[in-house]
Amino acid sequence: MTNEVPQITLNSGTSIPQLGFGVFKVDPAEAQRVVEDALAVGYRHIDTAALYHNENEVGAALKASGISRDELFITTKLGNPDHKSGEVEAAMNLSLQKLGLDYVDLYLIHWPMPANEMFVPAWKAFEGFKADGRAKAIGVSNFLVPHLEALIAATEIVPAVNQVELHPIFQQTELRDFSAKHDIKIEAWGPLGQGKYDLFGMQPIQDAAAAHGKTPAQVVIRWHLQVGNIVIPKSNSKTRMAENFDVFDFELTADEFAAIAAIDENRRVGSDPAEVN
Ligand code: NAD
């Protein structure tokens, strides 16, 4: 099954499995079991963060799996307090230590926190991590176009990835166009709308699910893949992990794709990055 996941080449030259598994709000008490289940289902790309407080347990699951390091793609993120204080070096080393890894495949600035004006110095530290191999690729999360413009103007390396809220009522077309021009890959967080609205009950999703004999969640993940997004759905249930991974045996038609495009309301369900500081 693992081999079915397309790989996307990043500007670092390394590649990322397009479908991964996120562990936001996975309680530390459950996180090792959850990640072991995800790896058993076939996921090889795991998305965590210092702020999720489960890097230790993610690391324990990676180790217990016995899967070789080069088959895994591990992302973690610089937490906001360490970004704000400029303690980027210490934060990176602590994440690596907790994960039990020598390097991460992708290290992200979790939020731009624009009022602090610290993302450029943080990024300069990130460029060092890429140079010394502690991060194979470096990227950002929750960056709006003006934040990306400011970062690109002031630094050497263009972010490989921008991980942002993205789902059918918030499709981020402007950001996607900007990112395509700069070869910044878009990674969708909250890809299932975080369960905060009745995405699965929407007519175009229901219609496509019925037409293909798939579940609404599978249709939404398939939509992300066909848009070209990297996508990291989360579930604590092994059954749903397997359901979310079983999306490579069908394709949405152009009409189905257009009907889902029309759902867009340009409406977030999460925080506005301009206001997180
Ligand atoms: P999501 O959209 O993946 O939704 C998760 C919820 O959907 C789960 O609670 C689960 O109950 C439900 N679900 C999952 N599979 C389902 C299925 N097959 N059928 C029915 N319900 C199902 O939301 P998320 O976890 O917030 O986002 C995914 C990942 O993105 C996170 O785990 C995290 O790694 C990342 N993330 C990043 C940021 C950021 O600021 N960079 C913010 C939020 C999330």
PDB file of C-alpha atoms and ligand atoms in Angstrom:
ATOM      1  CA  MET A   1       0.000   0.000   0.000  1.00  0.00           C
ATOM      2  CA  THR A   2       2.781   2.427   0.916  1.00  0.00           C
ATOM      3  CA  ASN A   3       4.120   2.467  -2.596  1.00  0.00           C
ATOM      4  CA  GLU A   4       0.847   3.864  -3.869  1.00  0.00           C
ATOM      5  CA  VAL A   5       1.390   7.210  -2.140  1.00  0.00           C
ATOM      6  CA  PRO A   6       2.754   9.713  -4.677  1.00  0.00           C
ATOM      7  CA  GLN A   7       5.972  11.489  -3.786  1.00  0.00           C
ATOM      8  CA  ILE A   8       6.249  15.245  -4.300  1.00  0.00           C
ATOM      9  CA  THR A   9       9.702  16.680  -4.959  1.00  0.00           C
ATOM     10  CA  LEU A  10      10.522  19.688  -2.805  1.00  0.00           C
ATOM     11  CA  ASN A  11      12.858  22.563  -3.676  1.00  0.00           C
ATOM     12  CA  SER A  12      15.415  20.858  -1.398  1.00  0.00           C
ATOM     13  CA  GLY A  13      15.589  18.000  -3.910  1.00  0.00           C
ATOM     14  CA  THR A  14      14.161  15.615  -1.299  1.00  0.00           C
ATOM     15  CA  SER A  15      10.666  14.199  -1.685  1.00  0.00           C
ATOM     16  CA  ILE A  16       7.640  14.069   0.603  1.00  0.00           C
ATOM     17  CA  PRO A  17       4.854  11.450   0.557  1.00  0.00           C
ATOM     18  CA  GLN A  18       1.785  13.394  -0.568  1.00  0.00           C
ATOM     19  CA  LEU A  19      -0.423  11.674   2.017  1.00  0.00           C
ATOM     20  CA  GLY A  20       0.771  11.744   5.608  1.00  0.00           C
ATOM     21  CA  PHE A  21      -0.616  11.472   9.109  1.00  0.00           C
ATOM     22  CA  GLY A  22      -1.030  14.369  11.578  1.00  0.00           C
ATOM     23  CA  VAL A  23      -0.934  14.088  15.365  1.00  0.00           C
ATOM     24  CA  PHE A  24      -2.361  17.412  16.567  1.00  0.00           C
ATOM     25  CA  LYS A  25      -4.395  16.880  19.764  1.00  0.00           C
ATOM     26  CA  VAL A  26      -3.268  13.281  20.057  1.00  0.00           C
ATOM     27  CA  ASP A  27      -2.885  12.908  23.802  1.00  0.00           C
ATOM     28  CA  PRO A  28       0.637  11.825  24.827  1.00  0.00           C
ATOM     29  CA  ALA A  29      -0.911   8.834  26.618  1.00  0.00           C
ATOM     30  CA  GLU A  30      -2.228   7.577  23.274  1.00  0.00           C
ATOM     31  CA  ALA A  31       0.300   8.964  20.829  1.00  0.00           C
ATOM     32  CA  GLN A  32       2.682   6.004  20.652  1.00  0.00           C
ATOM     33  CA  ARG A  33      -0.181   3.585  19.967  1.00  0.00           C
ATOM     34  CA  VAL A  34      -1.740   5.961  17.419  1.00  0.00           C
ATOM     35  CA  VAL A  35       1.508   6.414  15.470  1.00  0.00           C
ATOM     36  CA  GLU A  36       2.270   2.687  15.599  1.00  0.00           C
ATOM     37  CA  ASP A  37      -1.200   2.056  14.142  1.00  0.00           C
ATOM     38  CA  ALA A  38      -0.641   4.652  11.417  1.00  0.00           C
ATOM     39  CA  LEU A  39       2.683   3.070  10.465  1.00  0.00           C
ATOM     40  CA  ALA A  40       1.060  -0.387  10.433  1.00  0.00           C
ATOM     41  CA  VAL A  41      -1.652   0.943   8.089  1.00  0.00           C
ATOM     42  CA  GLY A  42       1.093   2.155   5.756  1.00  0.00           C
ATOM     43  CA  TYR A  43       1.636   5.847   6.476  1.00  0.00           C
ATOM     44  CA  ARG A  44       5.319   6.784   6.303  1.00  0.00           C
ATOM     45  CA  HIS A  45       4.933  10.545   6.712  1.00  0.00           C
ATOM     46  CA  ILE A  46       4.176  11.796  10.234  1.00  0.00           C
ATOM     47  CA  ASP A  47       3.445  15.440  11.072  1.00  0.00           C
ATOM     48  CA  THR A  48       4.046  16.576  14.663  1.00  0.00           C
ATOM     49  CA  ALA A  49       5.141  19.785  16.415  1.00  0.00           C
ATOM     50  CA  ALA A  50       6.809  20.877  19.628  1.00  0.00           C
ATOM     51  CA  LEU A  51       3.466  22.436  20.589  1.00  0.00           C
ATOM     52  CA  TYR A  52       1.677  19.057  20.321  1.00  0.00           C
ATOM     53  CA  HIS A  53       3.672  17.738  23.308  1.00  0.00           C
ATOM     54  CA  ASN A  54       3.905  14.267  21.820  1.00  0.00           C
ATOM     55  CA  GLU A  55       7.317  14.228  20.107  1.00  0.00           C
ATOM     56  CA  ASN A  56       8.646  11.739  22.702  1.00  0.00           C
ATOM     57  CA  GLU A  57       5.828   9.318  21.970  1.00  0.00           C
ATOM     58  CA  VAL A  58       6.113   9.790  18.199  1.00  0.00           C
ATOM     59  CA  GLY A  59       9.809   8.984  18.532  1.00  0.00           C
ATOM     60  CA  ALA A  60       9.062   5.878  20.604  1.00  0.00           C
ATOM     61  CA  ALA A  61       6.636   4.653  17.928  1.00  0.00           C
ATOM     62  CA  LEU A  62       9.162   5.231  15.144  1.00  0.00           C
ATOM     63  CA  LYS A  63      11.763   3.264  17.069  1.00  0.00           C
ATOM     64  CA  ALA A  64       9.376   0.421  17.958  1.00  0.00           C
ATOM     65  CA  SER A  65       8.295   0.075  14.331  1.00  0.00           C
ATOM     66  CA  GLY A  66      11.752  -0.973  13.176  1.00  0.00           C
ATOM     67  CA  ILE A  67      11.100   0.860   9.883  1.00  0.00           C
ATOM     68  CA  SER A  68      14.343   2.158   8.442  1.00  0.00           C
ATOM     69  CA  ARG A  69      14.919   5.876   8.773  1.00  0.00           C
ATOM     70  CA  ASP A  70      15.152   6.485   5.042  1.00  0.00           C
ATOM     71  CA  GLU A  71      11.622   5.129   4.528  1.00  0.00           C
ATOM     72  CA  LEU A  72      10.168   7.651   6.970  1.00  0.00           C
ATOM     73  CA  PHE A  73       9.329  11.325   6.470  1.00  0.00           C
ATOM     74  CA  ILE A  74       9.130  13.189   9.767  1.00  0.00           C
ATOM     75  CA  THR A  75       8.033  16.797  10.172  1.00  0.00           C
ATOM     76  CA  THR A  76       8.144  18.855  13.338  1.00  0.00           C
ATOM     77  CA  LYS A  77       7.677  22.547  14.015  1.00  0.00           C
ATOM     78  CA  LEU A  78       9.296  25.361  15.975  1.00  0.00           C
ATOM     79  CA  GLY A  79       6.969  26.260  18.852  1.00  0.00           C
ATOM     80  CA  ASN A  80       5.765  29.832  19.228  1.00  0.00           C
ATOM     81  CA  PRO A  81       7.498  30.548  22.577  1.00  0.00           C
ATOM     82  CA  ASP A  82      10.890  29.482  21.147  1.00  0.00           C
ATOM     83  CA  HIS A  83      10.255  31.484  18.003  1.00  0.00           C
ATOM     84  CA  LYS A  84       9.381  34.541  20.077  1.00  0.00           C
ATOM     85  CA  SER A  85      12.417  34.241  22.356  1.00  0.00           C
ATOM     86  CA  GLY A  86      14.790  33.458  19.496  1.00  0.00           C
ATOM     87  CA  GLU A  87      15.790  30.155  21.141  1.00  0.00           C
ATOM     88  CA  VAL A  88      15.616  28.378  17.822  1.00  0.00           C
ATOM     89  CA  GLU A  89      18.791  26.339  18.113  1.00  0.00           C
ATOM     90  CA  ALA A  90      17.814  24.906  21.507  1.00  0.00           C
ATOM     91  CA  ALA A  91      14.291  24.167  20.272  1.00  0.00           C
ATOM     92  CA  MET A  92      15.566  22.250  17.255  1.00  0.00           C
ATOM     93  CA  ASN A  93      17.944  20.190  19.376  1.00  0.00           C
ATOM     94  CA  LEU A  94      15.226  19.386  21.908  1.00  0.00           C
ATOM     95  CA  SER A  95      12.825  18.247  19.162  1.00  0.00           C
ATOM     96  CA  LEU A  96      15.499  15.975  17.684  1.00  0.00           C
ATOM     97  CA  GLN A  97      16.285  14.576  21.111  1.00  0.00           C
ATOM     98  CA  LYS A  98      12.618  13.870  21.880  1.00  0.00           C
ATOM     99  CA  LEU A  99      12.041  12.275  18.488  1.00  0.00           C
ATOM    100  CA  GLY A 100      15.225  10.213  18.874  1.00  0.00           C
ATOM    101  CA  LEU A 101      16.401  11.379  15.448  1.00  0.00           C
ATOM    102  CA  ASP A 102      19.575  12.873  13.984  1.00  0.00           C
ATOM    103  CA  TYR A 103      17.576  14.862  11.479  1.00  0.00           C
ATOM    104  CA  VAL A 104      14.013  15.736  10.515  1.00  0.00           C
ATOM    105  CA  ASP A 105      12.819  15.594   6.928  1.00  0.00           C
ATOM    106  CA  LEU A 106      11.011  18.902   7.293  1.00  0.00           C
ATOM    107  CA  TYR A 107      11.238  21.611   9.963  1.00  0.00           C
ATOM    108  CA  LEU A 108       8.564  24.312   9.926  1.00  0.00           C
ATOM    109  CA  ILE A 109       8.103  27.691  11.589  1.00  0.00           C
ATOM    110  CA  HIS A 110       4.717  26.909  13.134  1.00  0.00           C
ATOM    111  CA  TRP A 111       3.199  30.413  12.982  1.00  0.00           C
ATOM    112  CA  PRO A 112       4.607  33.643  11.518  1.00  0.00           C
ATOM    113  CA  MET A 113       3.640  35.718  14.605  1.00  0.00           C
ATOM    114  CA  PRO A 114       4.121  38.855  12.513  1.00  0.00           C
ATOM    115  CA  ALA A 115       3.912  41.383  15.359  1.00  0.00           C
ATOM    116  CA  ASN A 116       7.055  39.878  16.908  1.00  0.00           C
ATOM    117  CA  GLU A 117       9.100  40.377  13.726  1.00  0.00           C
ATOM    118  CA  MET A 118      11.159  37.297  14.536  1.00  0.00           C
ATOM    119  CA  PHE A 119      10.482  35.047  11.546  1.00  0.00           C
ATOM    120  CA  VAL A 120      13.458  36.311   9.529  1.00  0.00           C
ATOM    121  CA  PRO A 121      16.023  35.575  12.285  1.00  0.00           C
ATOM    122  CA  ALA A 122      14.306  32.218  12.914  1.00  0.00           C
ATOM    123  CA  TRP A 123      14.570  31.419   9.210  1.00  0.00           C
ATOM    124  CA  LYS A 124      18.291  32.256   9.183  1.00  0.00           C
ATOM    125  CA  ALA A 125      18.734  29.615  11.903  1.00  0.00           C
ATOM    126  CA  PHE A 126      16.652  27.225   9.762  1.00  0.00           C
ATOM    127  CA  GLU A 127      19.012  27.832   6.828  1.00  0.00           C
ATOM    128  CA  GLY A 128      21.813  26.688   9.128  1.00  0.00           C
ATOM    129  CA  PHE A 129      19.899  23.484  10.003  1.00  0.00           C
ATOM    130  CA  LYS A 130      19.521  22.721   6.324  1.00  0.00           C
ATOM    131  CA  ALA A 131      23.225  23.363   5.717  1.00  0.00           C
ATOM    132  CA  ASP A 132      24.339  21.099   8.566  1.00  0.00           C
ATOM    133  CA  GLY A 133      21.804  18.362   7.776  1.00  0.00           C
ATOM    134  CA  ARG A 134      19.619  18.580  10.880  1.00  0.00           C
ATOM    135  CA  ALA A 135      16.707  19.351   8.524  1.00  0.00           C
ATOM    136  CA  LYS A 136      16.587  17.908   5.003  1.00  0.00           C
ATOM    137  CA  ALA A 137      14.064  20.561   4.038  1.00  0.00           C
ATOM    138  CA  ILE A 138      12.819  23.723   5.752  1.00  0.00           C
ATOM    139  CA  GLY A 139       9.466  25.383   5.467  1.00  0.00           C
ATOM    140  CA  VAL A 140       6.821  27.492   7.130  1.00  0.00           C
ATOM    141  CA  SER A 141       3.276  27.139   8.364  1.00  0.00           C
ATOM    142  CA  ASN A 142       0.375  29.572   8.470  1.00  0.00           C
ATOM    143  CA  PHE A 143       2.263  32.162   6.403  1.00  0.00           C
ATOM    144  CA  LEU A 144       0.108  34.615   4.457  1.00  0.00           C
ATOM    145  CA  VAL A 145       1.346  36.068   1.147  1.00  0.00           C
ATOM    146  CA  PRO A 146       2.833  39.241   2.748  1.00  0.00           C
ATOM    147  CA  HIS A 147       4.769  37.087   5.247  1.00  0.00           C
ATOM    148  CA  LEU A 148       6.146  34.943   2.408  1.00  0.00           C
ATOM    149  CA  GLU A 149       7.107  38.024   0.414  1.00  0.00           C
ATOM    150  CA  ALA A 150       8.953  39.513   3.388  1.00  0.00           C
ATOM    151  CA  LEU A 151      10.730  36.227   4.114  1.00  0.00           C
ATOM    152  CA  ILE A 152      11.791  35.622   0.520  1.00  0.00           C
ATOM    153  CA  ALA A 153      13.093  39.197   0.190  1.00  0.00           C
ATOM    154  CA  ALA A 154      15.253  38.936   3.325  1.00  0.00           C
ATOM    155  CA  THR A 155      16.705  35.412   3.140  1.00  0.00           C
ATOM    156  CA  GLU A 156      18.456  32.929   0.828  1.00  0.00           C
ATOM    157  CA  ILE A 157      16.308  29.785   0.787  1.00  0.00           C
ATOM    158  CA  VAL A 158      12.689  29.818  -0.372  1.00  0.00           C
ATOM    159  CA  PRO A 159      10.487  27.722   1.958  1.00  0.00           C
ATOM    160  CA  ALA A 160       9.945  24.217   0.574  1.00  0.00           C
ATOM    161  CA  VAL A 161       6.466  24.003   2.087  1.00  0.00           C
ATOM    162  CA  ASN A 162       3.762  26.214   3.571  1.00  0.00           C
ATOM    163  CA  GLN A 163       1.446  24.179   5.794  1.00  0.00           C
ATOM    164  CA  VAL A 164      -1.867  26.024   6.022  1.00  0.00           C
ATOM    165  CA  GLU A 165      -5.516  25.542   6.860  1.00  0.00           C
ATOM    166  CA  LEU A 166      -7.154  24.255   3.687  1.00  0.00           C
ATOM    167  CA  HIS A 167     -10.376  22.312   3.078  1.00  0.00           C
ATOM    168  CA  PRO A 168     -13.380  22.642   0.754  1.00  0.00           C
ATOM    169  CA  ILE A 169     -14.898  25.797   2.308  1.00  0.00           C
ATOM    170  CA  PHE A 170     -11.428  27.396   2.561  1.00  0.00           C
ATOM    171  CA  GLN A 171      -9.574  26.487  -0.617  1.00  0.00           C
ATOM    172  CA  GLN A 172      -6.835  29.152  -0.469  1.00  0.00           C
ATOM    173  CA  THR A 173      -6.708  29.833  -4.220  1.00  0.00           C
ATOM    174  CA  GLU A 174      -4.708  33.081  -3.944  1.00  0.00           C
ATOM    175  CA  LEU A 175      -2.091  31.499  -1.691  1.00  0.00           C
ATOM    176  CA  ARG A 176      -1.932  28.428  -3.933  1.00  0.00           C
ATOM    177  CA  ASP A 177      -1.286  30.595  -7.016  1.00  0.00           C
ATOM    178  CA  PHE A 178       1.448  32.566  -5.241  1.00  0.00           C
ATOM    179  CA  SER A 179       3.042  29.354  -3.962  1.00  0.00           C
ATOM    180  CA  ALA A 180       3.016  27.700  -7.374  1.00  0.00           C
ATOM    181  CA  LYS A 181       4.952  30.656  -8.801  1.00  0.00           C
ATOM    182  CA  HIS A 182       7.631  30.289  -6.111  1.00  0.00           C
ATOM    183  CA  ASP A 183       7.730  26.463  -6.023  1.00  0.00           C
ATOM    184  CA  ILE A 184       6.447  26.394  -2.444  1.00  0.00           C
ATOM    185  CA  LYS A 185       4.398  23.227  -1.929  1.00  0.00           C
ATOM    186  CA  ILE A 186       1.104  23.592  -0.103  1.00  0.00           C
ATOM    187  CA  GLU A 187       0.360  21.227   2.748  1.00  0.00           C
ATOM    188  CA  ALA A 188      -3.248  21.187   3.964  1.00  0.00           C
ATOM    189  CA  TRP A 189      -3.928  21.177   7.689  1.00  0.00           C
ATOM    190  CA  GLY A 190      -7.452  20.582   8.943  1.00  0.00           C
ATOM    191  CA  PRO A 191      -7.997  18.819   5.629  1.00  0.00           C
ATOM    192  CA  LEU A 192     -11.300  17.367   6.861  1.00  0.00           C
ATOM    193  CA  GLY A 193     -12.382  20.729   8.279  1.00  0.00           C
ATOM    194  CA  GLN A 194     -11.433  19.482  11.768  1.00  0.00           C
ATOM    195  CA  GLY A 195     -15.024  18.274  12.119  1.00  0.00           C
ATOM    196  CA  LYS A 196     -16.062  21.910  12.682  1.00  0.00           C
ATOM    197  CA  TYR A 197     -18.751  22.014   9.986  1.00  0.00           C
ATOM    198  CA  ASP A 198     -20.820  19.444   8.166  1.00  0.00           C
ATOM    199  CA  LEU A 199     -18.351  18.936   5.328  1.00  0.00           C
ATOM    200  CA  PHE A 200     -19.275  15.276   4.878  1.00  0.00           C
ATOM    201  CA  GLY A 201     -22.972  16.164   4.496  1.00  0.00           C
ATOM    202  CA  MET A 202     -22.394  18.635   1.646  1.00  0.00           C
ATOM    203  CA  GLN A 203     -24.104  17.600  -1.562  1.00  0.00           C
ATOM    204  CA  PRO A 204     -21.096  17.463  -3.942  1.00  0.00           C
ATOM    205  CA  ILE A 205     -19.190  15.355  -1.399  1.00  0.00           C
ATOM    206  CA  GLN A 206     -22.175  13.059  -0.880  1.00  0.00           C
ATOM    207  CA  ASP A 207     -22.738  12.724  -4.624  1.00  0.00           C
ATOM    208  CA  ALA A 208     -19.130  11.820  -5.378  1.00  0.00           C
ATOM    209  CA  ALA A 209     -19.051   9.359  -2.473  1.00  0.00           C
ATOM    210  CA  ALA A 210     -22.166   7.601  -3.801  1.00  0.00           C
ATOM    211  CA  ALA A 211     -20.845   7.577  -7.379  1.00  0.00           C
ATOM    212  CA  HIS A 212     -17.538   5.952  -6.420  1.00  0.00           C
ATOM    213  CA  GLY A 213     -18.685   3.769  -3.530  1.00  0.00           C
ATOM    214  CA  LYS A 214     -16.336   5.620  -1.189  1.00  0.00           C
ATOM    215  CA  THR A 215     -16.907   7.510   2.077  1.00  0.00           C
ATOM    216  CA  PRO A 216     -17.169  11.328   2.243  1.00  0.00           C
ATOM    217  CA  ALA A 217     -13.798  11.454   4.052  1.00  0.00           C
ATOM    218  CA  GLN A 218     -12.184   9.501   1.213  1.00  0.00           C
ATOM    219  CA  VAL A 219     -13.693  11.882  -1.347  1.00  0.00           C
ATOM    220  CA  VAL A 220     -12.294  14.902   0.510  1.00  0.00           C
ATOM    221  CA  ILE A 221      -8.811  13.376   0.794  1.00  0.00           C
ATOM    222  CA  ARG A 222      -8.942  12.387  -2.882  1.00  0.00           C
ATOM    223  CA  TRP A 223      -9.916  15.985  -3.724  1.00  0.00           C
ATOM    224  CA  HIS A 224      -6.828  17.275  -1.875  1.00  0.00           C
ATOM    225  CA  LEU A 225      -4.601  14.851  -3.781  1.00  0.00           C
ATOM    226  CA  GLN A 226      -6.057  15.911  -7.133  1.00  0.00           C
ATOM    227  CA  VAL A 227      -5.646  19.602  -6.231  1.00  0.00           C
ATOM    228  CA  GLY A 228      -1.985  18.794  -5.633  1.00  0.00           C
ATOM    229  CA  ASN A 229      -1.972  19.427  -1.898  1.00  0.00           C
ATOM    230  CA  ILE A 230       0.140  17.471   0.531  1.00  0.00           C
ATOM    231  CA  VAL A 231      -2.464  16.219   2.995  1.00  0.00           C
ATOM    232  CA  ILE A 232      -2.160  15.010   6.598  1.00  0.00           C
ATOM    233  CA  PRO A 233      -5.522  13.866   8.025  1.00  0.00           C
ATOM    234  CA  LYS A 234      -5.640  12.840  11.662  1.00  0.00           C
ATOM    235  CA  SER A 235      -7.610  10.128  13.413  1.00  0.00           C
ATOM    236  CA  ASN A 236      -7.071   8.164  16.612  1.00  0.00           C
ATOM    237  CA  SER A 237      -9.019   5.241  15.143  1.00  0.00           C
ATOM    238  CA  LYS A 238      -7.087   2.632  13.173  1.00  0.00           C
ATOM    239  CA  THR A 239     -10.187   1.903  11.093  1.00  0.00           C
ATOM    240  CA  ARG A 240     -10.408   5.538  10.010  1.00  0.00           C
ATOM    241  CA  MET A 241      -6.639   5.706   9.439  1.00  0.00           C
ATOM    242  CA  ALA A 242      -7.051   2.826   6.995  1.00  0.00           C
ATOM    243  CA  GLU A 243     -10.123   4.453   5.420  1.00  0.00           C
ATOM    244  CA  ASN A 244      -8.223   7.710   4.912  1.00  0.00           C
ATOM    245  CA  PHE A 245      -5.323   5.814   3.334  1.00  0.00           C
ATOM    246  CA  ASP A 246      -7.541   3.890   0.901  1.00  0.00           C
ATOM    247  CA  VAL A 247      -7.861   6.671  -1.675  1.00  0.00           C
ATOM    248  CA  PHE A 248      -5.769   5.474  -4.596  1.00  0.00           C
ATOM    249  CA  ASP A 249      -8.300   3.316  -6.427  1.00  0.00           C
ATOM    250  CA  PHE A 250     -10.588   6.046  -7.752  1.00  0.00           C
ATOM    251  CA  GLU A 251     -10.467   9.474  -9.321  1.00  0.00           C
ATOM    252  CA  LEU A 252     -12.887  12.396  -9.136  1.00  0.00           C
ATOM    253  CA  THR A 253     -14.239  13.429 -12.509  1.00  0.00           C
ATOM    254  CA  ALA A 254     -13.868  16.985 -13.838  1.00  0.00           C
ATOM    255  CA  ASP A 255     -17.535  17.631 -12.982  1.00  0.00           C
ATOM    256  CA  GLU A 256     -17.158  16.337  -9.436  1.00  0.00           C
ATOM    257  CA  PHE A 257     -14.017  18.390  -9.034  1.00  0.00           C
ATOM    258  CA  ALA A 258     -15.805  21.531 -10.279  1.00  0.00           C
ATOM    259  CA  ALA A 259     -18.748  20.915  -7.925  1.00  0.00           C
ATOM    260  CA  ILE A 260     -16.358  20.756  -4.959  1.00  0.00           C
ATOM    261  CA  ALA A 261     -14.539  23.898  -6.154  1.00  0.00           C
ATOM    262  CA  ALA A 262     -17.902  25.679  -5.953  1.00  0.00           C
ATOM    263  CA  ILE A 263     -18.209  24.898  -2.217  1.00  0.00           C
ATOM    264  CA  ASP A 264     -15.479  27.430  -1.414  1.00  0.00           C
ATOM    265  CA  GLU A 265     -16.630  30.168   0.971  1.00  0.00           C
ATOM    266  CA  ASN A 266     -13.146  31.547   1.709  1.00  0.00           C
ATOM    267  CA  ARG A 267     -13.962  30.892   5.358  1.00  0.00           C
ATOM    268  CA  ARG A 268     -11.495  29.723   7.985  1.00  0.00           C
ATOM    269  CA  VAL A 269     -12.465  27.482  10.865  1.00  0.00           C
ATOM    270  CA  GLY A 270      -9.120  28.037  12.636  1.00  0.00           C
ATOM    271  CA  SER A 271      -7.093  31.041  13.791  1.00  0.00           C
ATOM    272  CA  ASP A 272      -6.174  33.911  11.482  1.00  0.00           C
ATOM    273  CA  PRO A 273      -2.348  33.862  11.214  1.00  0.00           C
ATOM    274  CA  ALA A 274      -2.264  37.688  11.183  1.00  0.00           C
ATOM    275  CA  GLU A 275      -3.668  37.627  14.706  1.00  0.00           C
ATOM    276  CA  VAL A 276      -1.606  34.859  16.339  1.00  0.00           C
ATOM    277  CA  ASN A 277       1.290  36.562  18.113  1.00  0.00           C
TER     278      ASN A 277
HETATM  279  P1  NAD B   1      -8.568  17.088  10.362  1.00  0.00           P
HETATM  280  O1  NAD B   1      -9.254  17.930   9.370  1.00  0.00           O
HETATM  281  O2  NAD B   1      -7.588  16.051   9.935  1.00  0.00           O
HETATM  282  O3  NAD B   1      -9.734  16.456  11.225  1.00  0.00           O
HETATM  283  C1  NAD B   1      -9.480  15.529  12.216  1.00  0.00           C
HETATM  284  C2  NAD B   1     -10.818  15.030  12.760  1.00  0.00           C
HETATM  285  O4  NAD B   1     -11.551  14.419  11.687  1.00  0.00           O
HETATM  286  C3  NAD B   1     -10.540  13.932  13.781  1.00  0.00           C
HETATM  287  O5  NAD B   1     -10.794  14.454  15.048  1.00  0.00           O
HETATM  288  C4  NAD B   1     -11.493  12.840  13.449  1.00  0.00           C
HETATM  289  O6  NAD B   1     -12.501  12.771  14.413  1.00  0.00           O
HETATM  290  C5  NAD B   1     -12.135  13.225  12.141  1.00  0.00           C
HETATM  291  N1  NAD B   1     -11.918  12.173  11.132  1.00  0.00           N
HETATM  292  C6  NAD B   1     -10.729  11.737  10.653  1.00  0.00           C
HETATM  293  N2  NAD B   1     -10.914  10.784   9.732  1.00  0.00           N
HETATM  294  C7  NAD B   1     -12.248  10.613   9.634  1.00  0.00           C
HETATM  295  C8  NAD B   1     -13.057   9.753   8.856  1.00  0.00           C
HETATM  296  N3  NAD B   1     -12.529   8.903   7.985  1.00  0.00           N
HETATM  297  N4  NAD B   1     -14.393   9.833   8.986  1.00  0.00           N
HETATM  298  C9  NAD B   1     -14.955  10.707   9.858  1.00  0.00           C
HETATM  299  N5  NAD B   1     -14.229  11.550  10.623  1.00  0.00           N
HETATM  300  C10 NAD B   1     -12.892  11.491  10.522  1.00  0.00           C
HETATM  301  O7  NAD B   1      -7.904  18.092  11.436  1.00  0.00           O
HETATM  302  P2  NAD B   1      -6.506  18.280  12.142  1.00  0.00           P
HETATM  303  O8  NAD B   1      -6.102  17.092  12.944  1.00  0.00           O
HETATM  304  O9  NAD B   1      -6.572  19.565  12.863  1.00  0.00           O
HETATM  305  O10 NAD B   1      -5.491  18.443  10.920  1.00  0.00           O
HETATM  306  C11 NAD B   1      -4.653  17.401  10.468  1.00  0.00           C
HETATM  307  C12 NAD B   1      -3.223  17.625  10.886  1.00  0.00           C
HETATM  308  O11 NAD B   1      -2.764  18.891  10.421  1.00  0.00           O
HETATM  309  C13 NAD B   1      -3.014  17.730  12.398  1.00  0.00           C
HETATM  310  O12 NAD B   1      -3.108  16.490  13.056  1.00  0.00           O
HETATM  311  C14 NAD B   1      -1.671  18.384  12.452  1.00  0.00           C
HETATM  312  O13 NAD B   1      -0.639  17.449  12.183  1.00  0.00           O
HETATM  313  C15 NAD B   1      -1.796  19.392  11.331  1.00  0.00           C
HETATM  314  N6  NAD B   1      -2.237  20.719  11.816  1.00  0.00           N
HETATM  315  C16 NAD B   1      -1.357  21.760  11.691  1.00  0.00           C
HETATM  316  C17 NAD B   1      -1.708  23.026  12.121  1.00  0.00           C
HETATM  317  C18 NAD B   1      -0.734  24.147  11.968  1.00  0.00           C
HETATM  318  O14 NAD B   1      -0.949  25.220  12.530  1.00  0.00           O
HETATM  319  N7  NAD B   1       0.342  23.951  11.240  1.00  0.00           N
HETATM  320  C19 NAD B   1      -2.968  23.267  12.695  1.00  0.00           C
HETATM  321  C20 NAD B   1      -3.851  22.195  12.794  1.00  0.00           C
HETATM  322  C21 NAD B   1      -3.485  20.931  12.346  1.00  0.00           C
END
